[in-house]
CSV table of C-alpha atoms in Angstrom, one decimal:
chain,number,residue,atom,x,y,z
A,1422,UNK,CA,72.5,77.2,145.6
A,1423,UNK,CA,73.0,73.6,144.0
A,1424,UNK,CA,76.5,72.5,143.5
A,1425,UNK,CA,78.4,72.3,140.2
A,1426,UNK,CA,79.4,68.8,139.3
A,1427,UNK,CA,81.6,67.9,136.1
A,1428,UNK,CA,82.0,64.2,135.3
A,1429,UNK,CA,84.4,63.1,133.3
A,1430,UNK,CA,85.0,59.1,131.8
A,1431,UNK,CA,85.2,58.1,128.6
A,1432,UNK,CA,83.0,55.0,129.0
A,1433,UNK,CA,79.1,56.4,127.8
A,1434,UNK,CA,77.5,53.5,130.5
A,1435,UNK,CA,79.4,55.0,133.3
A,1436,UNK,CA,79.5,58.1,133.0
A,1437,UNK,CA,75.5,58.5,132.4
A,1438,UNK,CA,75.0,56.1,135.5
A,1439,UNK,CA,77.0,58.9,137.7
A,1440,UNK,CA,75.0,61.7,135.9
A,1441,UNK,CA,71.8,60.0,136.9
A,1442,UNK,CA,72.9,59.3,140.5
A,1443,UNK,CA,74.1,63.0,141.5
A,1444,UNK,CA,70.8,64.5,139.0
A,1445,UNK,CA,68.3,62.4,141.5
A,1446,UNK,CA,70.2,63.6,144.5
A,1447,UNK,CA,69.3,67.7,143.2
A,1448,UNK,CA,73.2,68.7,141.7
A,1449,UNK,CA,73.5,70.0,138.5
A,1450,UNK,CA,75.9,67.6,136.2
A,1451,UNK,CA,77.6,67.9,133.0
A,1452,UNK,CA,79.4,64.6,132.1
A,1453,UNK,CA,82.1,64.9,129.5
A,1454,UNK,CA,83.7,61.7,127.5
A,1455,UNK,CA,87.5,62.9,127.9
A,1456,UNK,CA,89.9,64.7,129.4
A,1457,UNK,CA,91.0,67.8,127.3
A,1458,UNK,CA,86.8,68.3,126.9
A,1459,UNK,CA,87.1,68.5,131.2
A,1460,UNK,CA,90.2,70.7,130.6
A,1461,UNK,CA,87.9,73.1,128.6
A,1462,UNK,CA,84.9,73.0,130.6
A,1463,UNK,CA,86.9,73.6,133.7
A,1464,UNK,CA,88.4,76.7,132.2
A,1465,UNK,CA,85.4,78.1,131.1
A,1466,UNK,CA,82.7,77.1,133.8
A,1467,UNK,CA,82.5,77.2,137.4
A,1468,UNK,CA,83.2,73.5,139.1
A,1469,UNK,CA,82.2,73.0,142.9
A,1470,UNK,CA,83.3,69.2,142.1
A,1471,UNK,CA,85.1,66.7,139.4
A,1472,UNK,CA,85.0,63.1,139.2
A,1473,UNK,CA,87.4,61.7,136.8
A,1474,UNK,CA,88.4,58.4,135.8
A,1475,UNK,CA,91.6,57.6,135.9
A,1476,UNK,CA,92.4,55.5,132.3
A,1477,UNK,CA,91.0,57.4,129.3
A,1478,UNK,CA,92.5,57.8,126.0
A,1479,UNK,CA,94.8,60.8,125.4
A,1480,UNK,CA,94.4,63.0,128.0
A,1481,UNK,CA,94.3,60.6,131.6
A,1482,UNK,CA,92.7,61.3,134.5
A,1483,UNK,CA,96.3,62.4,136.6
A,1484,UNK,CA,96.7,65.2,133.7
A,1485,UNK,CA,93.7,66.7,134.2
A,1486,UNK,CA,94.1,67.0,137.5
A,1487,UNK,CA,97.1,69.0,137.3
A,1488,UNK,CA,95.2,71.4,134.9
A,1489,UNK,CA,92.5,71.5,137.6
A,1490,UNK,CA,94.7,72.4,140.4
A,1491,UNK,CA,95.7,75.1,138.5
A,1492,UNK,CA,92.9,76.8,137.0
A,1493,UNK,CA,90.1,76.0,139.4
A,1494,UNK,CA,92.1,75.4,142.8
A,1495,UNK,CA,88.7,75.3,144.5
A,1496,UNK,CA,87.0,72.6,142.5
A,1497,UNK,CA,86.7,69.1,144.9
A,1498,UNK,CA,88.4,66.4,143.0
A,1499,UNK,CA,87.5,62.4,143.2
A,1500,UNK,CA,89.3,59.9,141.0
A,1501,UNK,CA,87.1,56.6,140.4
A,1502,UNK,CA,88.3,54.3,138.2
A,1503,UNK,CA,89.0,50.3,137.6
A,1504,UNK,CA,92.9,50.6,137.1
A,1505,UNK,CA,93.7,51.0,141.3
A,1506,UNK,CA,97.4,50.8,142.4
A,1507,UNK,CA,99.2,52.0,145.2
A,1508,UNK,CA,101.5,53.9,143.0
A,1509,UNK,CA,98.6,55.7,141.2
A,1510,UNK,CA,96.9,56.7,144.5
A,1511,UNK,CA,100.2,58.2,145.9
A,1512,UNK,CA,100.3,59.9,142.8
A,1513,UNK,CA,96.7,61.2,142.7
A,1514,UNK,CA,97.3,62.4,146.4
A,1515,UNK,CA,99.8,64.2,146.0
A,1516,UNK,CA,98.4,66.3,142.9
A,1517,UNK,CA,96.1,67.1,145.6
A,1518,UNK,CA,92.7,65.2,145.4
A,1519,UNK,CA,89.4,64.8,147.9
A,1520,UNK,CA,89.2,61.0,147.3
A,1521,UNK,CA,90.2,58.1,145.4
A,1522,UNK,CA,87.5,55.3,144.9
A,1523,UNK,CA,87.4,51.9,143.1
A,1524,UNK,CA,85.2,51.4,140.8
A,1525,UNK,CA,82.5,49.4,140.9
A,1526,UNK,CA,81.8,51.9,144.0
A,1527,UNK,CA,78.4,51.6,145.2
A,1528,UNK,CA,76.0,54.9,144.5
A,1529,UNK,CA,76.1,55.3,148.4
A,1530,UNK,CA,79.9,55.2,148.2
A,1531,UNK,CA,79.9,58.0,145.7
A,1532,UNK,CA,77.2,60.1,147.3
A,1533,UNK,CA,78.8,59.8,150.9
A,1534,UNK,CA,82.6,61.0,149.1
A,1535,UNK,CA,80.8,63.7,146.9
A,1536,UNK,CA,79.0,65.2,150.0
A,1537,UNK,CA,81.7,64.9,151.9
A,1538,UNK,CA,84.2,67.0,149.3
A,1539,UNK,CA,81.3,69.2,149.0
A,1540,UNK,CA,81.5,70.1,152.5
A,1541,UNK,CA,85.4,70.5,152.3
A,1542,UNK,CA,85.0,72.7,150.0
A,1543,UNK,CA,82.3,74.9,152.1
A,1544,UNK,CA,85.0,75.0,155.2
A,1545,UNK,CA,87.7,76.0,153.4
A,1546,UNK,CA,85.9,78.5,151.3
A,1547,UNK,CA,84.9,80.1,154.8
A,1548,UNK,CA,88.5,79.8,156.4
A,1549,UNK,CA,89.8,81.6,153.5
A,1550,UNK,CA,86.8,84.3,153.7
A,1551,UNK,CA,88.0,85.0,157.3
A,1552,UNK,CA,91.9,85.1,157.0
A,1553,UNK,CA,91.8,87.1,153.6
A,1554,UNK,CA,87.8,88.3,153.1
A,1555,UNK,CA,87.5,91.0,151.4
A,1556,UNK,CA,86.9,93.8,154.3
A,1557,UNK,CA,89.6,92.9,155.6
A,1558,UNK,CA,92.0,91.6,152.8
A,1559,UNK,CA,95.0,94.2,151.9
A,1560,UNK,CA,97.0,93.9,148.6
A,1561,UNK,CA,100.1,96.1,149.0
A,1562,UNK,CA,102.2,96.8,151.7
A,1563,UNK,CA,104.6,98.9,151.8
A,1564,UNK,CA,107.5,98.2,153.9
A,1565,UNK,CA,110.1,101.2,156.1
A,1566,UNK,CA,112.3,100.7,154.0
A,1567,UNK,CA,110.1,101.7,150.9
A,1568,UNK,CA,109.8,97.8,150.0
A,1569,UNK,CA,106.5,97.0,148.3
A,1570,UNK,CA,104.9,94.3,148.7
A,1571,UNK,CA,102.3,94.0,146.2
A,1572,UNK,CA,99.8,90.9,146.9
A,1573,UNK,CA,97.5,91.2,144.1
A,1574,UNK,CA,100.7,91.4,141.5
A,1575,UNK,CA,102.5,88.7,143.0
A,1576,UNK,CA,105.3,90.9,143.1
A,1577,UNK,CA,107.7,92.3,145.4
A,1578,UNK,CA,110.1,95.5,144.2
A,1579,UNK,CA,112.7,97.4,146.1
A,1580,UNK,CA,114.3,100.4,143.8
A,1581,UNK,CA,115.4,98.5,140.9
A,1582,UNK,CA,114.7,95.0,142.0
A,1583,UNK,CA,111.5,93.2,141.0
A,1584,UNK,CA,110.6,89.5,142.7
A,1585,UNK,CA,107.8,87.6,141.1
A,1586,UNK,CA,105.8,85.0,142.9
A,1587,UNK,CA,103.9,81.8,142.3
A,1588,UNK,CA,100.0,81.4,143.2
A,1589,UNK,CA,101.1,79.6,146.5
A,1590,UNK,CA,103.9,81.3,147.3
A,1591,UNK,CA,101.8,84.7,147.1
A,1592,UNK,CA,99.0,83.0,149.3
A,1593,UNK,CA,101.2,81.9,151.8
A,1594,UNK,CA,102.8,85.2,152.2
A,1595,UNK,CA,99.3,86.8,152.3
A,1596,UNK,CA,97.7,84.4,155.2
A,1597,UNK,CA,100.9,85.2,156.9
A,1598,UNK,CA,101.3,89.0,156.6
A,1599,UNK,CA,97.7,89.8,157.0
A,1600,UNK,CA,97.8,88.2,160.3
A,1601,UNK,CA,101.4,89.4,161.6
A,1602,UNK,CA,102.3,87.6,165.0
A,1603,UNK,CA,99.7,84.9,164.5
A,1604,UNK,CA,101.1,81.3,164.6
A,1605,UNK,CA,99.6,78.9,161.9
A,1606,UNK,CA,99.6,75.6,162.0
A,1607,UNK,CA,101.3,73.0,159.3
A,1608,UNK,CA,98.3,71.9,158.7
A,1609,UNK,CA,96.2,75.1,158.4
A,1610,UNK,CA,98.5,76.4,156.2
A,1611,UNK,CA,98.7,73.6,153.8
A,1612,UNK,CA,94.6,73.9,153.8
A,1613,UNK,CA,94.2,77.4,153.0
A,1614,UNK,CA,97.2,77.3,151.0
A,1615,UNK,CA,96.9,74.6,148.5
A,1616,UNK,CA,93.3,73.8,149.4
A,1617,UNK,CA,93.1,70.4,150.5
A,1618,UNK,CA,93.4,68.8,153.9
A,1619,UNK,CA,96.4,66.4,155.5
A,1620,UNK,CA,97.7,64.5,158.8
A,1621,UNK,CA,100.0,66.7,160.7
A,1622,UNK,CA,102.6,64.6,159.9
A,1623,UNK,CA,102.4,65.2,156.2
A,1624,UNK,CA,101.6,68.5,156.0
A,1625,UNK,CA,105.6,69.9,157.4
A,1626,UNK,CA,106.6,67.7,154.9
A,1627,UNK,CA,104.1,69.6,152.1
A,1628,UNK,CA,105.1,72.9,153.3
A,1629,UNK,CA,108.9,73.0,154.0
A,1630,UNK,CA,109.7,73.3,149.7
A,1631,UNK,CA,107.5,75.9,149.4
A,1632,UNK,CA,108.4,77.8,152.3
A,1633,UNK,CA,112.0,77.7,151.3
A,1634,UNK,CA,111.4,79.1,147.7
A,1635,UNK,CA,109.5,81.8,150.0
A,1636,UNK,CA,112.7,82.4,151.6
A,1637,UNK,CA,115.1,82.0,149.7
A,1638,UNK,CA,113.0,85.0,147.8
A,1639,UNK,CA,112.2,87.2,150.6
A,1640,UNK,CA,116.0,87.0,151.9
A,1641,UNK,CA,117.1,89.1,148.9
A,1642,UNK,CA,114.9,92.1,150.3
A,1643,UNK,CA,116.8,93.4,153.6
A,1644,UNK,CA,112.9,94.7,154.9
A,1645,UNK,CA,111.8,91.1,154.5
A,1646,UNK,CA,114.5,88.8,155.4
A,1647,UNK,CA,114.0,86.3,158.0
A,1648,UNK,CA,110.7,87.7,158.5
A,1649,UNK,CA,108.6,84.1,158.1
A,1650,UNK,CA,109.5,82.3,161.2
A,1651,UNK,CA,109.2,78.7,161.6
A,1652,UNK,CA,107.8,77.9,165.0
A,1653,UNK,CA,109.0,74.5,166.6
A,1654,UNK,CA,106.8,71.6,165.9
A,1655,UNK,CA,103.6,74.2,165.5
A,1656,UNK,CA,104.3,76.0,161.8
A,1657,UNK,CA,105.0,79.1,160.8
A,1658,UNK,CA,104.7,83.2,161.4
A,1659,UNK,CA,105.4,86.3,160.1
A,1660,UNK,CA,107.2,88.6,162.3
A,1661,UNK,CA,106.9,92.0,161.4
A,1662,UNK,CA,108.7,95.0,163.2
């Protein structure tokens, strides 16, 4: 199956040139002139991979990224764009991109990135298939002490007490529940988690916020508290029992 491109820059010479080099290379491209049009499209279409410039008038690139990592957490995301600064790139990382190029990149520059994201996206797709596939994947559990863990809700209730959880936070207690006893990395967690890859020197650092919402959530339900375990310079666990 070809891959879904979306290409988003405001700047009509651009933006056709990258629609012509991914078109000759067999992916299917839309190109649209701004960001809130990419917002849209994104909301309403499947996108394997984005590549979005950073400077554009109302909506800039950054902002549409954080839209992206929200609805379509899957979609591959390059920023290209003339307007390069350390700052921005920090930035851009840390919403959680594939790659961050400077324009005028060269079509084999692009092509090598895209490709590249492309096959990210593949791995991760497949790590999440066999942690949580769908043979295999369980949505409540229900704890001995009549705790109810409910996956597919993002909810955990005990009697008359009702905990709601965020996208991440209910995919990190997922990987870890489904796979009771089993030791994840920092760094696997952080991929099948919030979908992108990191050093694992970064990726305790990227963790350790969320896992303490996690906590400080779970520790209200007696069945679950001090049940995610952090494991010494490896990551984390659930410990069930």
């Amino acid at each position: 199956m070809k891959s879904n491109i979306l290409v988003v820059d405001d700047e009509p010479v651009a933006r056709q040139s990258l629609t012509d080099i991914l078109k000759l290379e067999g992916f299917l491209v839309m190109s649209v002139s701004n960001g809130q049009a990419a917002v849209e499209h994104i909301r309403t279409h499947a996108v394997d991979l984005m590549i979005v410039d950073l400077k554009m008038p109302g909506m800039d690139g950054l902002e549409v990224i954080q839209v992206a990592n929200q609805t379509s957490p899957e979609t591959e995301i390059i920023l290209l764009t003339a307007h390069g600064s350390i700052e921005t790139a920090v930035q851009a990382l840390r919403l959680r991109i594939h790659d961050y190029l400077l324009k005028p990149a060269s079509p084999a520059q692009i092509l090598a990135s895209v490709k590249k994201g492309l096959g990210r996206r593949t791995k991760l797709r497949a790590g999440n298939a066999a942690v949580t596939g769908s043979e295999s994947a369980q949505d409540v559990f229900t704890l001995k002490d009549g705790t109810v863990v409910d996956l597919s809700r993002r909810q955990i209730k005990f009697r008359n007490k009702v905990e709601h959880l965020t996208p991440a936070e209910g995919r990190l207690l997922r990987i870890l529940m489904e796979n009771e006893g089993k030791v994840f990395s920092h760094r696997e967690l952080v991929l099948l988690v919030q979908g992108y890859d990191t050093s694992q020197r970064e990726a305790p650092e990227i963790l350790r916020p969320l896992v303490s919402r996690l906590r400080h959530k779970l520790e209200t339900f007696p069945a679950l508290s001090e049940k995610v375990v952090s494991v010494r310079g490896t990551g984390y666990l659930y410990e069930g029992g």
